[in-house]
Coordinates of C-alpha atoms and ligand atoms in Angstrom, one line a residue:
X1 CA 33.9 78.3 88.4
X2 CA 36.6 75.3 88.1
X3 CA 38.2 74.8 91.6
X4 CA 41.8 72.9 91.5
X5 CA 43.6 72.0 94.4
X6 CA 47.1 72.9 93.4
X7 CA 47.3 75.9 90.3
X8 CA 50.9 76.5 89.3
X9 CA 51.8 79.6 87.3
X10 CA 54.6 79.4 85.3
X11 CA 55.5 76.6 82.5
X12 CA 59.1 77.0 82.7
X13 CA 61.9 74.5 84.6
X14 CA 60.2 74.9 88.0
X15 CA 56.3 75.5 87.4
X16 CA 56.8 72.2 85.1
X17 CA 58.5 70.4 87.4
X18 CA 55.7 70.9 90.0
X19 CA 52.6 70.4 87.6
X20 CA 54.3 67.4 86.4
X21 CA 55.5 65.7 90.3
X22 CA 51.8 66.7 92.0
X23 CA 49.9 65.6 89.0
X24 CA 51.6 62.2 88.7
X25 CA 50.5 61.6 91.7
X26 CA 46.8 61.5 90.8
X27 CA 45.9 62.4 94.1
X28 CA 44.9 66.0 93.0
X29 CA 43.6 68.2 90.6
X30 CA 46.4 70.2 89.2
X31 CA 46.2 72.9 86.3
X32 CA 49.4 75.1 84.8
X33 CA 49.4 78.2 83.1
X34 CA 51.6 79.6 80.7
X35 CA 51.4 82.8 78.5
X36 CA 54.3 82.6 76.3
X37 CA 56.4 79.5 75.5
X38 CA 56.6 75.8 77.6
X39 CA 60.1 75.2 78.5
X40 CA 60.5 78.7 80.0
X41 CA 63.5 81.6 79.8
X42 CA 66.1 78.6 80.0
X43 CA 64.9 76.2 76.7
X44 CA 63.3 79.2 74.7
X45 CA 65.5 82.6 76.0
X46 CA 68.1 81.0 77.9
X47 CA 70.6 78.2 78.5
X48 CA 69.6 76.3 74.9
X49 CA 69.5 78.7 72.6
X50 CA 73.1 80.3 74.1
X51 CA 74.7 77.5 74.8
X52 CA 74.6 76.4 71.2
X53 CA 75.0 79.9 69.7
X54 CA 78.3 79.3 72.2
X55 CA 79.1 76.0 70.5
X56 CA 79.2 77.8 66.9
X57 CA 81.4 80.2 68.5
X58 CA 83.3 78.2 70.4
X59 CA 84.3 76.0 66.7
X60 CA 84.5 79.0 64.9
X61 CA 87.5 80.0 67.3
X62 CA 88.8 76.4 66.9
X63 CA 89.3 76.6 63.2
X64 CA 91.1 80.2 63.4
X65 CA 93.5 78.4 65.5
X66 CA 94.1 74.7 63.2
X67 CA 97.1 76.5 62.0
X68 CA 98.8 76.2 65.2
X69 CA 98.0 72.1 65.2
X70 CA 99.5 71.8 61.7
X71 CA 96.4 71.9 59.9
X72 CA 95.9 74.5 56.9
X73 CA 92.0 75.5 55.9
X74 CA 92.4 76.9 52.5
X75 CA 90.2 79.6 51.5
X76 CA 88.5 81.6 54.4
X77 CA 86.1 80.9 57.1
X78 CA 83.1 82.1 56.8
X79 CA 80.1 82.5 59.1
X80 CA 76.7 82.0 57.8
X81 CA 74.7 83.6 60.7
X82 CA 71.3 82.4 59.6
X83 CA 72.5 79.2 59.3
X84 CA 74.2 79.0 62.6
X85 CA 70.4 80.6 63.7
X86 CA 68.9 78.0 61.8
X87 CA 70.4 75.2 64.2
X88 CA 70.2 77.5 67.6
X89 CA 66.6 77.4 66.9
X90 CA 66.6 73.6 65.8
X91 CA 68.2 73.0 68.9
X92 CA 65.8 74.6 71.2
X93 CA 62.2 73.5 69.5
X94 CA 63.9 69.9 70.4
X95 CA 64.2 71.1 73.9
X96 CA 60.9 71.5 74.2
X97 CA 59.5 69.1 71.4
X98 CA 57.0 67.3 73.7
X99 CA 54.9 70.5 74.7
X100 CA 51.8 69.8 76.5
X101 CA 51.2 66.4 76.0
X102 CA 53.0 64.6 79.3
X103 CA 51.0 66.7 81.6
X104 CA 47.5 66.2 79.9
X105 CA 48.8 62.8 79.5
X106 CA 48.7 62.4 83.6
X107 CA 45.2 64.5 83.7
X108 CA 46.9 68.1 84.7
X109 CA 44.8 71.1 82.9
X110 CA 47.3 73.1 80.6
X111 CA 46.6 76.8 79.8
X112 CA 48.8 78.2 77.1
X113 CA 48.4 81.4 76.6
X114 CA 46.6 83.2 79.2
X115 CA 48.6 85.4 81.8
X116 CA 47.6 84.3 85.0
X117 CA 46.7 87.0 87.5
X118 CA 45.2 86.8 91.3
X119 CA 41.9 88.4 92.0
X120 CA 41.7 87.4 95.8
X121 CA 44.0 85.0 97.5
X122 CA 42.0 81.7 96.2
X123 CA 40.8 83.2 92.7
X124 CA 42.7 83.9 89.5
X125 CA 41.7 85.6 86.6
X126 CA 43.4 83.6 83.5
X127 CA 42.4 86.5 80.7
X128 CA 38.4 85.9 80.1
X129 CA 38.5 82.9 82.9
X130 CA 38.5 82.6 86.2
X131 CA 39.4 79.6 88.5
X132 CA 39.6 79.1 92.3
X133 CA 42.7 77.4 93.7
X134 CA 42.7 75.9 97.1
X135 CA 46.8 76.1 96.9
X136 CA 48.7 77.9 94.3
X137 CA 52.7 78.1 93.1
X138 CA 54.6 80.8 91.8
X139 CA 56.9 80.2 89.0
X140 CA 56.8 83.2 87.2
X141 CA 60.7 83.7 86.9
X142 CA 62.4 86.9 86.0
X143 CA 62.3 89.7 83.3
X144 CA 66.1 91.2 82.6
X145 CA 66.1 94.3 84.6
X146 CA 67.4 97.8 83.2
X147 CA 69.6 100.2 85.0
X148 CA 67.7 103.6 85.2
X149 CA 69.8 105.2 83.1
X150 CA 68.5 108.3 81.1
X151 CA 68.0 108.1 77.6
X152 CA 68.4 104.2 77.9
X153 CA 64.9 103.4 77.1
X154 CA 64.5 106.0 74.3
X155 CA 67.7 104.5 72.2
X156 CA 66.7 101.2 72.5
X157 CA 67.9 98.2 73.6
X158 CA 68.2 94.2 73.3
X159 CA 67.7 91.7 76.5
X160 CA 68.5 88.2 76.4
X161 CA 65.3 87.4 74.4
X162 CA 66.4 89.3 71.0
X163 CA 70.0 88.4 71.5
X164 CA 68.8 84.8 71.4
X165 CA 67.2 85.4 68.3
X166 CA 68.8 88.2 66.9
X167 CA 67.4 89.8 63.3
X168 CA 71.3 89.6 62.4
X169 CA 74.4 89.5 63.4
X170 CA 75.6 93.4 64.5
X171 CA 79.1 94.5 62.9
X172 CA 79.0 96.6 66.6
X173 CA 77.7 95.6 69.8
X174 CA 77.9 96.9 73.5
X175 CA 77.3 94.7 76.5
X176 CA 76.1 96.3 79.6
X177 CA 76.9 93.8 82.6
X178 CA 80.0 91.7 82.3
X179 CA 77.8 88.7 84.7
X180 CA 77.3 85.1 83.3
X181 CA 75.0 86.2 81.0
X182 CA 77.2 89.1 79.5
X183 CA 80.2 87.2 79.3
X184 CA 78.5 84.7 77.5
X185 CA 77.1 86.9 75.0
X186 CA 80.3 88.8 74.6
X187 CA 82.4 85.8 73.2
X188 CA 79.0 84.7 71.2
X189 CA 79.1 87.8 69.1
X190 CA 83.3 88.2 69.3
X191 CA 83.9 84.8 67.7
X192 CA 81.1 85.0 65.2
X193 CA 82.5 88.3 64.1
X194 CA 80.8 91.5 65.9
X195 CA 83.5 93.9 67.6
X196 CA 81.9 94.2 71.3
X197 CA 82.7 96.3 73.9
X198 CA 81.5 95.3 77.6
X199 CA 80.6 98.0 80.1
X200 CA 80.5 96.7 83.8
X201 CA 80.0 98.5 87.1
X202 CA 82.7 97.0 89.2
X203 CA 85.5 96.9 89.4
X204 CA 86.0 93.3 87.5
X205 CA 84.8 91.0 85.5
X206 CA 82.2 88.0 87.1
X207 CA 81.8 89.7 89.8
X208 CA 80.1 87.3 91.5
X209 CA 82.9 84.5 91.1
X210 CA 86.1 84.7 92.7
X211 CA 88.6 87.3 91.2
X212 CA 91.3 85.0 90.5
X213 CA 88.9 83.1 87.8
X214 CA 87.8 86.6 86.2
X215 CA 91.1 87.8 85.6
X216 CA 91.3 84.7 83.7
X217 CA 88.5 85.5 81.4
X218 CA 89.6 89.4 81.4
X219 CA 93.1 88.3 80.2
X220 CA 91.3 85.6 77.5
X221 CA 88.9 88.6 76.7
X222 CA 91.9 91.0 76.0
X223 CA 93.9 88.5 73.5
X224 CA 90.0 88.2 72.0
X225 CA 89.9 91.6 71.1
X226 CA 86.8 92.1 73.5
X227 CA 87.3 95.5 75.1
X228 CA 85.9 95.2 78.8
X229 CA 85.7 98.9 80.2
X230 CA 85.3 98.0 84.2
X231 CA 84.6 100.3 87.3
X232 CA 82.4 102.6 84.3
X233 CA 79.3 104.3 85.5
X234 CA 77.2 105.0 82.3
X235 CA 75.5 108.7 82.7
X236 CA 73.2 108.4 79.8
X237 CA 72.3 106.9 76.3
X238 CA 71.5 108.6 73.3
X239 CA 70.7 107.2 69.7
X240 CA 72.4 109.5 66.9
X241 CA 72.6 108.5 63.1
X242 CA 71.1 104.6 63.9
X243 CA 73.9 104.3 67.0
X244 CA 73.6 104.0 70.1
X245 CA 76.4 106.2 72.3
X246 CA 76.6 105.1 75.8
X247 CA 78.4 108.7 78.0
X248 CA 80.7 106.7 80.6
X249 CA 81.7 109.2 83.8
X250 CA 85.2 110.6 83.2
X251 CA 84.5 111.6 79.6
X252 CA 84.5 108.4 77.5
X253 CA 81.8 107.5 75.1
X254 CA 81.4 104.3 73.4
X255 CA 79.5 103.7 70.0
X256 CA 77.8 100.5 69.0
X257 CA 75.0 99.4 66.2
X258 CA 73.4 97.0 69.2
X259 CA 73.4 97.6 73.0
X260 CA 72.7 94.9 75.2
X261 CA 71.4 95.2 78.7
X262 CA 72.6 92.2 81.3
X263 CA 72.5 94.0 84.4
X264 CA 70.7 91.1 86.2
X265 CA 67.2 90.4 86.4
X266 CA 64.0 90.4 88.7
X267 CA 60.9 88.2 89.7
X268 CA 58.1 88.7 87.6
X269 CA 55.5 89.6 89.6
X270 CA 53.6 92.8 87.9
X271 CA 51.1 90.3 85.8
X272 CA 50.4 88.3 88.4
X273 CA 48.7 91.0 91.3
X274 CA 50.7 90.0 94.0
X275 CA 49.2 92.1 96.4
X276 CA 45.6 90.5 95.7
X277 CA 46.3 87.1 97.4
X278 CA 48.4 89.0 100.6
X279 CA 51.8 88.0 99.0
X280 CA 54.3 90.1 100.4
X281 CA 57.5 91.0 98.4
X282 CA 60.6 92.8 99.9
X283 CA 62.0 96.4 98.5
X284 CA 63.4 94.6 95.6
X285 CA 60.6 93.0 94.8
X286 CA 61.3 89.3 95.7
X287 CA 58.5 87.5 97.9
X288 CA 59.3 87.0 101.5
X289 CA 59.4 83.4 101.7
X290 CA 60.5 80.8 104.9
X291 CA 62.6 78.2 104.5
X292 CA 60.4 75.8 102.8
X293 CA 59.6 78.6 100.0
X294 CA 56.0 79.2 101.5
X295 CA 54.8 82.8 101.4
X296 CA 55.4 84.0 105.2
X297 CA 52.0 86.2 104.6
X298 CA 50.1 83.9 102.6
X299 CA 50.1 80.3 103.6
X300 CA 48.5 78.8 100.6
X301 CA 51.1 80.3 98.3
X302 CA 54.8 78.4 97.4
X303 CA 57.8 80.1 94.5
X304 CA 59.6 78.5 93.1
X305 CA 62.6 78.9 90.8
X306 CA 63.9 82.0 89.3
X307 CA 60.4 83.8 90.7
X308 CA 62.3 83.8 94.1
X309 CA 64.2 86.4 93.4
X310 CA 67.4 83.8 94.5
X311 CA 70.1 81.8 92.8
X312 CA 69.1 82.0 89.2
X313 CA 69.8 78.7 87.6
X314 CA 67.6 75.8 86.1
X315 CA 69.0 73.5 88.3
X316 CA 68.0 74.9 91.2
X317 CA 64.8 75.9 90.3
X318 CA 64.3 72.2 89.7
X319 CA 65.4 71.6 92.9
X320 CA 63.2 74.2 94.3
X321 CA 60.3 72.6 92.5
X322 CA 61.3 68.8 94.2
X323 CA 61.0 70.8 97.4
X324 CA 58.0 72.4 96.8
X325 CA 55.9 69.3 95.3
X326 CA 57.6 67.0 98.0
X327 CA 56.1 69.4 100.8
X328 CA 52.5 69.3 98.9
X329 CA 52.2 66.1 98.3
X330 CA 53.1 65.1 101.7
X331 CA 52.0 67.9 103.6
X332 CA 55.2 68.3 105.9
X333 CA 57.3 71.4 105.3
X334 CA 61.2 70.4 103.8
X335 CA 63.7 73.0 104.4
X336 CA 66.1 74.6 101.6
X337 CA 69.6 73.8 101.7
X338 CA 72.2 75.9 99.2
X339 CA 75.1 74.8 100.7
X340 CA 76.6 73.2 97.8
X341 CA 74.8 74.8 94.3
X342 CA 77.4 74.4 91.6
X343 CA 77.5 77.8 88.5
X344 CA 79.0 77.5 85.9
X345 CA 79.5 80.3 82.9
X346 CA 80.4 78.9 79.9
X347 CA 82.5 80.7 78.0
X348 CA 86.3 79.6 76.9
X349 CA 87.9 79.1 79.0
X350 CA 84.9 77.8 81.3
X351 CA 84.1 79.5 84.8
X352 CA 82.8 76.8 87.5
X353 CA 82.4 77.6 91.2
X354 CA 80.8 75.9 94.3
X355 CA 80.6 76.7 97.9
X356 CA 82.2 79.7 99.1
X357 CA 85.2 81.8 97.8
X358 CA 88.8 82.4 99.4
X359 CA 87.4 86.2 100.6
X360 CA 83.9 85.0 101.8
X361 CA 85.5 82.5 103.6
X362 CA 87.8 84.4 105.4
X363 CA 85.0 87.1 106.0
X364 CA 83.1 84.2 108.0
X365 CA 86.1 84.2 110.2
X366 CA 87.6 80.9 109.2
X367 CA 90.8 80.4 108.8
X368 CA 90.9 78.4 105.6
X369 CA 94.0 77.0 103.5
X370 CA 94.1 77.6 99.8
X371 CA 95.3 75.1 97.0
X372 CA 95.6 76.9 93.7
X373 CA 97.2 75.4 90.3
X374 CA 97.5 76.5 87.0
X375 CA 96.3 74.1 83.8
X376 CA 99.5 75.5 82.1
X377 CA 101.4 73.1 84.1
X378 CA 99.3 70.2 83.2
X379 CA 100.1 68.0 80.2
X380 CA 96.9 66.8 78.9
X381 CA 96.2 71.0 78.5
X382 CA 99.5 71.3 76.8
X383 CA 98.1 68.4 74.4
X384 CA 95.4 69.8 73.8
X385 CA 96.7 73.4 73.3
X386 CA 94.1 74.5 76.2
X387 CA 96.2 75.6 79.0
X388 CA 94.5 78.9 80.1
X389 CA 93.3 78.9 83.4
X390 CA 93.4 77.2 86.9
X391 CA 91.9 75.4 89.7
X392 CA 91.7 76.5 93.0
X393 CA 90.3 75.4 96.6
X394 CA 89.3 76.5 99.7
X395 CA 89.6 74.4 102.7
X396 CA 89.3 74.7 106.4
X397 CA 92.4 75.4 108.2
X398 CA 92.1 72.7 111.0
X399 CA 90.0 70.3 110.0
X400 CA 90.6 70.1 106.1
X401 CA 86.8 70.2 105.4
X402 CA 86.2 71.4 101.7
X403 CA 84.4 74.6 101.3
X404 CA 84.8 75.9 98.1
X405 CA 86.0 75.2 94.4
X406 CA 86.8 77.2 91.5
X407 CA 87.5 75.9 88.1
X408 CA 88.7 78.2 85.1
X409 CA 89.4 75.9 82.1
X410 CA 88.3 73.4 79.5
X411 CA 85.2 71.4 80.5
X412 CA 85.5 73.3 84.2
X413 CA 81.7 72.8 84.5
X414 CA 82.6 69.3 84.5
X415 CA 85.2 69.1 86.6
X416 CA 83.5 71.1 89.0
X417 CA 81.4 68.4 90.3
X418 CA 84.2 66.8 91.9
X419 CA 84.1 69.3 94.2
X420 CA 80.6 69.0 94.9
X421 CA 80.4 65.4 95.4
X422 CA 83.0 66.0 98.2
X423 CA 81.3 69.0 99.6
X424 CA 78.2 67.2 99.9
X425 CA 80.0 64.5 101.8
X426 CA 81.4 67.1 103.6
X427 CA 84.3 65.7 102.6
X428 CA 88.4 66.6 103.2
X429 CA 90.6 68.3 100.7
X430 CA 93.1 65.6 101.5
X431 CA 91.2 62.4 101.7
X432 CA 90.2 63.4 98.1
X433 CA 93.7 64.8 96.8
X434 CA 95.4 61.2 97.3
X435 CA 92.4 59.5 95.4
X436 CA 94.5 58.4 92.4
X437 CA 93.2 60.3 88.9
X438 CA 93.6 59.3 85.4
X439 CA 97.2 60.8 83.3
X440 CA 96.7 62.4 81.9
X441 CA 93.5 64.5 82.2
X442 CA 92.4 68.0 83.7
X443 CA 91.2 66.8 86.2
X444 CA 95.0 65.8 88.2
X445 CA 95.1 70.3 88.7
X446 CA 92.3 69.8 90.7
X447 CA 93.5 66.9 92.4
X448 CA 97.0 68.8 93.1
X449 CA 95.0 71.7 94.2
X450 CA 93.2 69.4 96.4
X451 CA 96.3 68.3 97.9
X452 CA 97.6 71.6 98.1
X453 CA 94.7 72.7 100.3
X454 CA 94.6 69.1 102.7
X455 CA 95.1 70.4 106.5
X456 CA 98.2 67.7 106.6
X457 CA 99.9 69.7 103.6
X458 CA 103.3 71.2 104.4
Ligands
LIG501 C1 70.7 84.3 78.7 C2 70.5 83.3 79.9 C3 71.3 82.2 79.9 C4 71.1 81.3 81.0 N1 71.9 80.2 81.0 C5 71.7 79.3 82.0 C6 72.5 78.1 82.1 O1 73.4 77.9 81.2 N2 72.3 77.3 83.2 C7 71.4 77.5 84.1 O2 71.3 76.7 85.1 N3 70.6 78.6 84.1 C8 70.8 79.5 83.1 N4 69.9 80.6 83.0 C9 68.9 80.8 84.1 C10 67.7 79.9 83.7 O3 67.1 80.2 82.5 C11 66.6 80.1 84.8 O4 67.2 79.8 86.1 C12 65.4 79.1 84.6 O5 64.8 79.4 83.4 C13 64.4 79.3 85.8 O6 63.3 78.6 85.6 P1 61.9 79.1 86.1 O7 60.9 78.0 85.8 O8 62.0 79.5 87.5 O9 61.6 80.4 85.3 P2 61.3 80.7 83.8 O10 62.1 79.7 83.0 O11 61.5 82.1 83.6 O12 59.8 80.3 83.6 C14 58.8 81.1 84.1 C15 57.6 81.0 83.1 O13 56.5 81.6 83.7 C16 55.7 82.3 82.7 N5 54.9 83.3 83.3 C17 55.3 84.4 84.0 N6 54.3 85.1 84.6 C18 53.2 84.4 84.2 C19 51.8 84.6 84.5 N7 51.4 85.7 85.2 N8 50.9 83.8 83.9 C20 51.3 82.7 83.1 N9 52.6 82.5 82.9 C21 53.5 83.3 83.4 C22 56.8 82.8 81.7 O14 56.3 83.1 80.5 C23 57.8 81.7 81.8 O15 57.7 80.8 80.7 C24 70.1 81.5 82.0 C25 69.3 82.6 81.9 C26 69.5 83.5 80.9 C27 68.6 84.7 80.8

């Protein structure tokens, strides 16, 4: 039987990251297994292939609004869906155009295909094959989870993986979740032509983000003509004549061709036997790691990335992975640090967020100061006829300190990292706000908000 010191399972963002940081250094004999695509949910299922769907949407939108800029199209628009397909899926076999060749290159053992599974705490079963692994890292990910509603199953559903490669474009589709991911989607199928409904819990939409930058994209949404139904408990699905009907509490019932489920997601761990190697998970199924993203009940087992169960973007699962190898390779435990983890959703207007919000801030018992402008009064977004939205910040009280940042607007996911260079500095509000910016750009809200937030304010 093949023993390898290190066995990473997973060849998305993270398990890449590792296979590819150990192996270079040589010092090790390093393998990777991967049953379904390189690259992961975020090149193949993810980020890619809906960020460019977005960018179709996004110039679809512009050119309904040239009018407005003095610019007549004459004859109609038209949206050639398989084309637009065509170039999603263009986009993303570039993403991932180099498959297996840099990790062979530096001598790490690839297995594409096989679903890796434990059989004891040092042995996997990899299909037919089994291998022995002296240490082993977890970066399985997530599968899209599904409320247990009845009759869901039985109508029928799409997750993130068909919506990114949809058969065609839906005249009707309902969106279950109004998160990142539903949002996204939403104005994806809107602009291209679909009328969608989106269906969400709570009581607003992007939950997670501050409210002040949803009811920016709820207010976008409505002049869209995306209906968002909030605060809706779906009772049950049925299918009826090719439909599906989704029974909301109260009495309402909405009707699409499609319904798409983005209610959030959870690690995948059924494949992989958790239980065989002593890996414990918690009662939502997420391992119970320590701080350097070692299992607490088995020591020769590190996550990383989505398979966490925490903070489910690619950039932190690469930083995850940096953690992880850098702890391997140098055998002295590093300690997580999400202080400052930037999210962005990007829709149009963008959303982008760091640190904390105005309401978890105050919750922590700080007293915090809030600066908070509008990109309607800013005359680059006038020029550019892109004034929805606004930038807002949360600083301490006393000592100015930023602690949190949120962007609604064009290229917010840019801007955003303003705020995290000056969080990571632990940087003040007002030290930052009298920093002169460019005229005229965006980026002089966030300055004024800045300002507005400094301790020394008025
Ligand atoms: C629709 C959507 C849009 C997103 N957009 C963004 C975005 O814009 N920005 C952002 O930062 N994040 C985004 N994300 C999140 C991002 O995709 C993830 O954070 C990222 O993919 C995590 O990387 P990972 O390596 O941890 O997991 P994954 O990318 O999920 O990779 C895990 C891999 O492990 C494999 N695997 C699982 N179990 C086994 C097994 N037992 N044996 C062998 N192989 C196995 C899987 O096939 C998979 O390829 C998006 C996610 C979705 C669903």
């Amino acid at each position: 039987m093949d023993t390898y010191d290190v066995f990473v399972i997973g060849g998305g963002g993270a398990g890449s990251e590792c296979a590819y940081r150990i192996g270079e250094s040589k010092r090790f004999r390093v393998a990777m297994a991967e049953h379904d695509k390189l690259g992961g949910e975020c090149n193949n299922y993810g980020c890619v292939p809906t960020k460019a769907m977005l960018a179709a949407a996004k110039l679809a939108h512009s050119l309904d609004r040239a009018e407005e800029f003095g610019i007549r199209i004459k004859g109609d628009i038209e949206i050639d869906f398989p084309k637009i397909m065509e170039r999603v899926n263009r986009i993303v076999a570039h993403s991932v155009r180099y498959g297996s060749e840099p990790f062979t290159d530096i001598g790490v053992e690839v297995f594409l295909g096989p679903t890796a599974s434990f059989t004891s705490p040092h042995e996997l079963a990899l299909d037919g094959k089994r291998v022995k692994a002296k240490k082993v890292i977890v970066a399985t990910g997530t599968d899209a989870a599904a409320p247990p509603i009845p009759g869901l199953a039985e109508a029928g559903y799409w997750t993130n993986k068909e919506a990114t490669n949809p058969p065609h474009l839906p005249s009707t589709i309902a969106i279950l979740g109004a998160g990142p991911i539903g949002v996204e989607f939403a104005q994806i199928f809107a602009r291209l032509g679909s009328k969608v409904t989106v269906i969400e819990a709570l009581d607003r939409v992007l939950p997670p983000e501050d409210p002040d930058s949803g009811a920016v994209i709820a207010e976008a949404f409505d002049d869209e003509g995306i209906e968002v139904i909030t605060a809706a408990k779906v009772e049950r699905v049925e299918k009826s004549n090719g439909k599906r009907r989704l029974h909301i509490a109260g009495g309402r019932m909405v009707s699409a061709d499609v319904l798409l489920v983005a209610t959030g997601r959870t690690p995948r761990m059924k494949d992989l036997n958790p239980d065989a190697a002593g890996i414990e998970l918690d009662e939502r199924g997420r391992p119970v790691l320590t701080e350097g993203l070692r299992s607490t009940t088995a020591r020769h087992v590190w996550v990383a990335g989505d398979a966490t169960g925490e903070l489910l973007f690619t950039h932190v699962a690469t930083y995850e992975a940096g953690l992880v190898s850098g702890t391997v390779l140098s055998g002295r435990a590093r300690k997580r640090d999400y202080r400052v983890v930037p999210k962005v959703t990007f829709c149009e207007p963008e959303v982008a967020s760091v640190g904390v919000t105005e309401q978890q801030a105050r919750d922590a018992g700080r007293e915090v100061r809030i600066g908070k402008l509008d990109f309607a009064d800013n005359e680059r977004a006038d020029i550019d006829g892109l004034t929805r939205g606004l930038a807002k910040v949360v600083a301490d009280a006393e000592t100015g300190e930023v602690l949190g940042g949120h962007i609604v607007g064009t290229g917010a996911g840019e801007m955003i990292h303003e705020i995290v260079a000056i969080m990571a500095g632990r940087g003040k509000a007002g030290v930052a706000g009298k920093a002169i910016h460019a005229y005229p750009t965006l980026s002089e809200t966030v300055k004024g908000a800045l300002e507005q937030a400094s301790a020394d304010a008025g």
